CSV table of C-alpha atoms in Angstrom, one decimal:
chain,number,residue,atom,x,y,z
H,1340,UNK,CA,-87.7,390.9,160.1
H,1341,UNK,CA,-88.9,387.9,161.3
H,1342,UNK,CA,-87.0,386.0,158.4
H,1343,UNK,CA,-83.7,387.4,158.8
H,1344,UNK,CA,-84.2,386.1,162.7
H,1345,UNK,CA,-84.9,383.1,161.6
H,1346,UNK,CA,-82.3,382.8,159.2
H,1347,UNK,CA,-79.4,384.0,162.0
H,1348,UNK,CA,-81.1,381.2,164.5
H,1349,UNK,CA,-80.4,378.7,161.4
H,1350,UNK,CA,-77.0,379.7,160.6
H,1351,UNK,CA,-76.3,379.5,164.6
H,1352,UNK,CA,-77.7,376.4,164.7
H,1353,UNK,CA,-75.6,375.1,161.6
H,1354,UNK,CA,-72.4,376.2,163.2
H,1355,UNK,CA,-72.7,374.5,166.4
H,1356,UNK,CA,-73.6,371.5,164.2
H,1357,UNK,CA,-70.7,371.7,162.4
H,1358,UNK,CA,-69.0,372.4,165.7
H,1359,UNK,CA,-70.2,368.9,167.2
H,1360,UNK,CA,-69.4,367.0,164.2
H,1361,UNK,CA,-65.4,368.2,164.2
H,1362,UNK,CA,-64.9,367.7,167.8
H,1363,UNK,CA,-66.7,363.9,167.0
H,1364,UNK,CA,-64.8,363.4,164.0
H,1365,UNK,CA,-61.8,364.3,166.4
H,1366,UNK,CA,-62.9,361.7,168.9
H,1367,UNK,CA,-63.7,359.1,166.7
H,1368,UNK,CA,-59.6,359.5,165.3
H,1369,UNK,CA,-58.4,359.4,168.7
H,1370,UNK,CA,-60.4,356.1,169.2
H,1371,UNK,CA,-58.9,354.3,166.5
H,1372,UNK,CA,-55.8,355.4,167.4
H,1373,UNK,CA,-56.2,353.9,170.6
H,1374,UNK,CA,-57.7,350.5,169.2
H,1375,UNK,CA,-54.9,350.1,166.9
H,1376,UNK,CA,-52.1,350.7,169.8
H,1377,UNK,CA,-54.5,348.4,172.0
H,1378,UNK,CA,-54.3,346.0,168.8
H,1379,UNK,CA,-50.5,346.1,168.7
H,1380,UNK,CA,-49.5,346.1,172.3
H,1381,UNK,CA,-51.9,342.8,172.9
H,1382,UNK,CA,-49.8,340.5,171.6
H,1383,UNK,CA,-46.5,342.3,173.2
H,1384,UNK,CA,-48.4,342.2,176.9
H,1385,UNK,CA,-49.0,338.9,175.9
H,1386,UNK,CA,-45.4,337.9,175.5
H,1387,UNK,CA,-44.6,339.8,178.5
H,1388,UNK,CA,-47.3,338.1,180.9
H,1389,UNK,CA,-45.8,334.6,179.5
H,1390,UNK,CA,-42.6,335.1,179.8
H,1391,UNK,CA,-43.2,336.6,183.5
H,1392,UNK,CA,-45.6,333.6,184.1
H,1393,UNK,CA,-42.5,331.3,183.1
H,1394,UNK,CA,-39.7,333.4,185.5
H,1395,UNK,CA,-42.1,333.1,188.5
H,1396,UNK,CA,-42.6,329.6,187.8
H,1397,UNK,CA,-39.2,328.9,187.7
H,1398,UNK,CA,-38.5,330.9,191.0
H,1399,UNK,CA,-41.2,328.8,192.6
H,1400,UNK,CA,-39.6,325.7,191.3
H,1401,UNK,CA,-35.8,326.6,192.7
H,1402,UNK,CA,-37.3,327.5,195.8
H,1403,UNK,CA,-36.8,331.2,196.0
H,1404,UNK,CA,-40.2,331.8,197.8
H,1405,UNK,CA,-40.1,328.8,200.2
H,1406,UNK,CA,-36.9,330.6,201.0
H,1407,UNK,CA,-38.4,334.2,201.1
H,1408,UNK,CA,-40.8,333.2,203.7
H,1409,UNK,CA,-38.4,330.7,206.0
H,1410,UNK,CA,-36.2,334.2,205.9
H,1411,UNK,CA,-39.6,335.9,206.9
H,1412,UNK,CA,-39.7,333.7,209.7
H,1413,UNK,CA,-36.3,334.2,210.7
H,1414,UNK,CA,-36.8,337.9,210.7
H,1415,UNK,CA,-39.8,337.2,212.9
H,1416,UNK,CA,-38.2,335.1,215.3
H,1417,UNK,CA,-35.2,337.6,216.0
H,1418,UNK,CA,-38.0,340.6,216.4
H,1419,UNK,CA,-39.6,338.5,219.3
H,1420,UNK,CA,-36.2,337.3,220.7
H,1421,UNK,CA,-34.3,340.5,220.6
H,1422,UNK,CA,-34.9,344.0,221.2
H,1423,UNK,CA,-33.3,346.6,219.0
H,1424,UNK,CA,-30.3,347.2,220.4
H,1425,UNK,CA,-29.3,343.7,220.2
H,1426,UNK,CA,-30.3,343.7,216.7
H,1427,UNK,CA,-28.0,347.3,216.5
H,1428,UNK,CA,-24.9,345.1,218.0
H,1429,UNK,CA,-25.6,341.9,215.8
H,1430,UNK,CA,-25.3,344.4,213.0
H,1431,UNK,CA,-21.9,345.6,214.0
H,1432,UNK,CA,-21.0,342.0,214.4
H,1433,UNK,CA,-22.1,341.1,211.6
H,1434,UNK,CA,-19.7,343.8,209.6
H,1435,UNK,CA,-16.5,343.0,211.9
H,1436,UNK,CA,-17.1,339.0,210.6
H,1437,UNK,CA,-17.4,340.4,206.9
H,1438,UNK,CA,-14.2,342.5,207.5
H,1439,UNK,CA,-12.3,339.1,208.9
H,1440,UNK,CA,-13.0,337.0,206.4
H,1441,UNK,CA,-12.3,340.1,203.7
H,1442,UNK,CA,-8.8,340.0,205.4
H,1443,UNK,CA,-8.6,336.1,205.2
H,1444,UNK,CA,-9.7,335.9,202.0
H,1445,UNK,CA,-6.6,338.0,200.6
H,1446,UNK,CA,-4.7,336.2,198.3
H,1447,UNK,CA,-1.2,336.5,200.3
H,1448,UNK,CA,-3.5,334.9,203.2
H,1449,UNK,CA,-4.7,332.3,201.3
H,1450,UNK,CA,-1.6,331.3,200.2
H,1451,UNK,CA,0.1,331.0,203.2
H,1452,UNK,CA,-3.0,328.8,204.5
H,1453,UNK,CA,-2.5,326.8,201.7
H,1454,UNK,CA,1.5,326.0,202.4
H,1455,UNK,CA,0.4,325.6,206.0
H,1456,UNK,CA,-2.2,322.9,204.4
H,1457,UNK,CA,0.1,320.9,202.7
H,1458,UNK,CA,2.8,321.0,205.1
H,1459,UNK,CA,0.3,319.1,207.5
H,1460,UNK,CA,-1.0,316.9,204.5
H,1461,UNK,CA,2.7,315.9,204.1
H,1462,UNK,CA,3.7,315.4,208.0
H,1463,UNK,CA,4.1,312.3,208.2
H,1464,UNK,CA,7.5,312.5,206.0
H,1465,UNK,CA,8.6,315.7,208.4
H,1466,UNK,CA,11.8,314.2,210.3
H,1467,UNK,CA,11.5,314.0,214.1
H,1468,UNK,CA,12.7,317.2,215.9
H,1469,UNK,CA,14.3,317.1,219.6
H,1470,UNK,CA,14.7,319.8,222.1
H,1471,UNK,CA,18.3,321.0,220.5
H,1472,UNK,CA,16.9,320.5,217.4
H,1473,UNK,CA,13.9,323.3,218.3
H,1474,UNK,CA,17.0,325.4,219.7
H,1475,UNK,CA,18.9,325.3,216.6
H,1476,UNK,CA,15.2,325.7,214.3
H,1477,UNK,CA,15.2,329.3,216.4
H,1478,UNK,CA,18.4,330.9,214.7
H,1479,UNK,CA,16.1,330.3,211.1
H,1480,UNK,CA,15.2,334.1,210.6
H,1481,UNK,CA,12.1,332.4,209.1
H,1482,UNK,CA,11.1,330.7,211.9
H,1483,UNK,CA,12.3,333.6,214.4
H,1484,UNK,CA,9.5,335.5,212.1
H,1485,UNK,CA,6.6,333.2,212.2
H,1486,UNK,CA,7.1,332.7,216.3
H,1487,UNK,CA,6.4,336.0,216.6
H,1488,UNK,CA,3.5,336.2,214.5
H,1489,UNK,CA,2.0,333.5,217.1
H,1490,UNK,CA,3.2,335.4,220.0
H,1491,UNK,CA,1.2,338.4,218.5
H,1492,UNK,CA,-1.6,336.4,217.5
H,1493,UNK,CA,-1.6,334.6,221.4
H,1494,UNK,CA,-1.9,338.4,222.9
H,1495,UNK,CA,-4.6,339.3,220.9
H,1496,UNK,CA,-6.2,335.7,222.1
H,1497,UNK,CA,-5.6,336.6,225.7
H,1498,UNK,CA,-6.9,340.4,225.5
H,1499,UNK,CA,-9.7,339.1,223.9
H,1500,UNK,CA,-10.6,336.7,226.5
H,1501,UNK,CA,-9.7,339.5,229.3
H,1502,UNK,CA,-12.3,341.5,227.0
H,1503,UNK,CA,-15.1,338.3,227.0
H,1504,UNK,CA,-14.6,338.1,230.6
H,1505,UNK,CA,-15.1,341.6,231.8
H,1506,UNK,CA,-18.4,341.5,229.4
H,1507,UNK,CA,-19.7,339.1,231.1
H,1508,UNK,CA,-19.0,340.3,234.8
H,1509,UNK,CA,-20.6,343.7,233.6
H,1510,UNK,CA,-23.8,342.1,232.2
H,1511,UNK,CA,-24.3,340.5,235.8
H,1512,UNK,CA,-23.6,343.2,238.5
H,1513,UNK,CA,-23.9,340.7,241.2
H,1514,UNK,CA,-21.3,338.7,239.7
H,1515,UNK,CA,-18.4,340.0,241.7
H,1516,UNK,CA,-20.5,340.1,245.0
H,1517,UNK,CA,-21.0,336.5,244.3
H,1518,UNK,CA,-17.4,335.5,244.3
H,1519,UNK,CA,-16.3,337.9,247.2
H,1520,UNK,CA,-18.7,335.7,248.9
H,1521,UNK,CA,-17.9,332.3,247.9
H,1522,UNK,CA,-14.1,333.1,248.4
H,1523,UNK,CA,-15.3,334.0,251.9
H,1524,UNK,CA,-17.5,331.0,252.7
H,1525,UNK,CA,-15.4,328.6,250.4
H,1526,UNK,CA,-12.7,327.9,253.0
H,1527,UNK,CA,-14.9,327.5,255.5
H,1528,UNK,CA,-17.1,324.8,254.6
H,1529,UNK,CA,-17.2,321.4,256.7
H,1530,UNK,CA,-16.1,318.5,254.3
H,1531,UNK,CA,-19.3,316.9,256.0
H,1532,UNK,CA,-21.6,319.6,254.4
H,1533,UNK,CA,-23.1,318.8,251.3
H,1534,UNK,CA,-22.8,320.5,248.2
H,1535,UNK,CA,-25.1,323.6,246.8
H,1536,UNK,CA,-28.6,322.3,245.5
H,1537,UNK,CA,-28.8,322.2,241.7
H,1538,UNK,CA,-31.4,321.7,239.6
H,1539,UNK,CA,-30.4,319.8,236.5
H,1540,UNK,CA,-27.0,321.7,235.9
H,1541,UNK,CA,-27.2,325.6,237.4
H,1542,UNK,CA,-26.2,325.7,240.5
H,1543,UNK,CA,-28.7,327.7,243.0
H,1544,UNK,CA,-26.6,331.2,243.2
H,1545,UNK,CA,-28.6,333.1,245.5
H,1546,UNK,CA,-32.3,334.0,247.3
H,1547,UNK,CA,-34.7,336.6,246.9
H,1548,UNK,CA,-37.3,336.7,249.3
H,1549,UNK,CA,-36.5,333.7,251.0
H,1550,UNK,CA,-37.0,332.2,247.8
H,1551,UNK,CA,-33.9,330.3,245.7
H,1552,UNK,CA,-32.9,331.6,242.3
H,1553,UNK,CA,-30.7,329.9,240.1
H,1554,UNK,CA,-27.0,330.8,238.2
H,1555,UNK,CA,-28.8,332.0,235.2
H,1556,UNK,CA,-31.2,334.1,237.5
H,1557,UNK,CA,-35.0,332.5,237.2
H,1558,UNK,CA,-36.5,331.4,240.1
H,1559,UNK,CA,-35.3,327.1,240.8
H,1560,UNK,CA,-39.4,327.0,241.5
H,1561,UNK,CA,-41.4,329.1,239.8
H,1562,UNK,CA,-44.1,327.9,242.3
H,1563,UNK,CA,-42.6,329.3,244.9
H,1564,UNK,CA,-42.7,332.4,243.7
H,1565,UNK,CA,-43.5,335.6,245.5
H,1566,UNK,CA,-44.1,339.1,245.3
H,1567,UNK,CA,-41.3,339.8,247.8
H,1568,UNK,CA,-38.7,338.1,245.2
H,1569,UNK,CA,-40.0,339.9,242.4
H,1570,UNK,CA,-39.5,343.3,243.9
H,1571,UNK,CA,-36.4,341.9,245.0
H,1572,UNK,CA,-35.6,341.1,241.5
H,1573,UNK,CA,-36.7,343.9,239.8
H,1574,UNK,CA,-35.0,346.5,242.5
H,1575,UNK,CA,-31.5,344.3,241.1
H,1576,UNK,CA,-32.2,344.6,237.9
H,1577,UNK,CA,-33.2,348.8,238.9
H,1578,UNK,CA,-37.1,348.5,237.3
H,1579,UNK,CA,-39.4,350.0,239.5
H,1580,UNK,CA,-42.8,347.7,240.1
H,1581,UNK,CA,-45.9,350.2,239.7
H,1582,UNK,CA,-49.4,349.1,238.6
H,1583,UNK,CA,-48.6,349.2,234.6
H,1584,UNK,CA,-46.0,346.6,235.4
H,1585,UNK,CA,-47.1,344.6,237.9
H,1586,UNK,CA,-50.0,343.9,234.9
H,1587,UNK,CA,-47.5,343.0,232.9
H,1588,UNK,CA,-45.9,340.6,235.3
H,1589,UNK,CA,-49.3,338.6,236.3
H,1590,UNK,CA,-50.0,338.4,232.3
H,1591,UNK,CA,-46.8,336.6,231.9
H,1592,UNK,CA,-47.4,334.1,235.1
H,1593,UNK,CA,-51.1,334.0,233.9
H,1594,UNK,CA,-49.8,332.7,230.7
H,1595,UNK,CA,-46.9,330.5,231.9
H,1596,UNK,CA,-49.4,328.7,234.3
H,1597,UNK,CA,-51.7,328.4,231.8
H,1598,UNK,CA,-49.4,327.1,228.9
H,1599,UNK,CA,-46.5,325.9,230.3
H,1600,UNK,CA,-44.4,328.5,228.5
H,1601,UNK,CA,-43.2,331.9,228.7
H,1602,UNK,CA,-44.6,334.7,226.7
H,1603,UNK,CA,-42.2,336.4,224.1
H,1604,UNK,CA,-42.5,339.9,223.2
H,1605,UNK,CA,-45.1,339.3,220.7
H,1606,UNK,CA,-47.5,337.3,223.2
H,1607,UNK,CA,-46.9,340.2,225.9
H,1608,UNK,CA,-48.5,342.9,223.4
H,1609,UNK,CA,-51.2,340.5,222.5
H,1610,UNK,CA,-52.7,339.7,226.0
H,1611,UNK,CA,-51.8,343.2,227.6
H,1612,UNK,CA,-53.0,345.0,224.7
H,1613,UNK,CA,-49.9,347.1,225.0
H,1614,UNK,CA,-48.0,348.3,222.3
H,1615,UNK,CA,-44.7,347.3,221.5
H,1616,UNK,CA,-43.1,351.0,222.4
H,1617,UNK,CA,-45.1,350.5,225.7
H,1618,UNK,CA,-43.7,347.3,226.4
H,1619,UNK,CA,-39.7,348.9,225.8
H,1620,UNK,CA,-40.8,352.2,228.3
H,1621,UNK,CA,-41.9,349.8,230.6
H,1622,UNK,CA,-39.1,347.2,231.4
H,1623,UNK,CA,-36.2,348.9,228.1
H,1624,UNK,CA,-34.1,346.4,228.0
H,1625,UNK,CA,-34.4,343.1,226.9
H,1626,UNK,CA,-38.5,343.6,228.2
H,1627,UNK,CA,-39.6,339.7,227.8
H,1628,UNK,CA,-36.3,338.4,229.2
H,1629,UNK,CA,-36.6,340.9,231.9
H,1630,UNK,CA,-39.8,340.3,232.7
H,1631,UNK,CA,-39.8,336.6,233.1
H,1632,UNK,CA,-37.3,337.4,235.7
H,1633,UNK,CA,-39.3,339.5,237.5
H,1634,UNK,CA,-41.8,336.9,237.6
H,1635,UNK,CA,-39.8,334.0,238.5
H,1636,UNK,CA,-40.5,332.0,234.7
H,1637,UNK,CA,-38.3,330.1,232.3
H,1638,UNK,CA,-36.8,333.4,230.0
H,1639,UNK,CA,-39.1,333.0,226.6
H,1640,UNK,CA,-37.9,330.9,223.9
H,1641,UNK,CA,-35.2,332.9,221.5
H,1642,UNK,CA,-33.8,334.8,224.3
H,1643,UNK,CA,-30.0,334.6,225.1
């Protein structure tokens, strides 16, 4: 009995041994497998790492990353100076100028530029033209054709202009206020009087608390400054000054007295510890611009 046990323990034992040395025999193959692809695709990466080495040197040497990063800067600079919605109608601008010079870049246009370019390359040899001669020109069909293209092109000039001009008296709600009152004080002004104090070429415009602000809307002396002009200013501009943003505000006069400059959207998140988002719920539109003219400073560097 005892032997028969032993012998089934031996043959159990023999199995499993036999077991272990398939599943090695199995992973030993798959080993040498993987040496010999290893050993083939080592010289490949090789090549591969070379030839990349060799691209990215050559990048480098044509100046593709010195580029990459002055764009980087770029980018940075029109995150600090604009806000998104700027950035939104720069976009669209951006398309409309594609679209033009799509549409100028149209063979039929290109070839009457260039018989418009050589008939002013060759003007000296045009005969002089009097006023009965221009009367006469006007019966050419061909000239009766390319006057009206100018006329057309002269309306779209002046609507545009009419369209410029309305932009700018809507960005600045004071603007017609302003002229109702110079057209009322202009006539009456003593020749004796002097002139409207400037300071270097903007004209003062107006006061806030007692306090003179220039065309372009910062204070004339940011000394001077109050916090009867800034509510002033801000109740224009339709902010409303609570303690969140009258923090804001001393940061950036803090930092203009300090440095000599104004903060930019960046330098407002870093000394308010204020998020970006915060800063846009705070003062939405245009915040470091905006805020420098709450607080009577120079608008930041960037800014239009």
């Amino acid at each position: 009995m005892t032997t028969t046990l032993q012998n089934r323990d031996l043959a159990a034992v023999m199995a499993r041994l036999d077991a272990m040395d398939a599943r090695l025999s199995a992973i030993v193959a798959r080993q040498e497998k993987t040496d010999e692809l290893f050993a083939e695709m080592t010289p490949i990466l090789r090549d591969v790492m070379a030839t990349a080495t060799a691209k990215l040197d050559g990048l480098e040497k044509k100046g593709w990353f010195a580029f990459g990063r002055e764009l980087a800067g770029v980018a940075e600079r029109v995150v600090e100076g604009f806000d998104p919605r700027e950035v939104h109608e720069l976009g669209d601008a951006v398309v409309s100028i594609l679209r033009t010079v799509r549409a100028l870049t149209q063979p039929r246009v290109l070839e009457v530029a260039a018989d418009a370019s050589e008939v002013i390359e060759n003007g000296e040899n045009a005969a002089p033209l009097g006023l009965i001669g221009m009367v006469r020109a006007t019966s050419d069909e061909d000239v009766q054709k390319g006057m009206a293209v100018i006329m057309e092109i002269m309306r779209h000039v002046g609507r545009a202009a009419k369209a410029v001009q309305a932009e700018r008296g809507a960005r600045d709600p004071m603007a017609a206020r302003k002229e109702k009152l110079a057209a009322a004080l202009g006539p009456r002004r003593k020749r004796s009087e002097a002139p409207p104090a400037t300071v270097g070429k903007a004209p003062v415009a107006a006061a806030c608390g007692g306090v003179s602000r220039g065309a372009d809307e910062p204070l004339v002396d940011p000394k001077a400054w109050t916090k009867e002009a800034a509510a002033e200013i801000a109740a224009s501009l339709g902010v409303p000054l609570d303690g969140a943003r009258w923090a804001v505000i001393d940061f950036a006069r803090s930092e203009f007295e300090t440095t000599g400059t104004s903060p930019n959207i960046r330098r407002l998140t870093q000394g308010t510890k204020l998020a970006t988002k915060d800063i846009y719920a705070l003062f939405p539109k245009a915040p470091a611009r905006t805020v420098a003219r709450i607080a009577g400073i120079p608008k930041p560097a960037g800014c239009i």
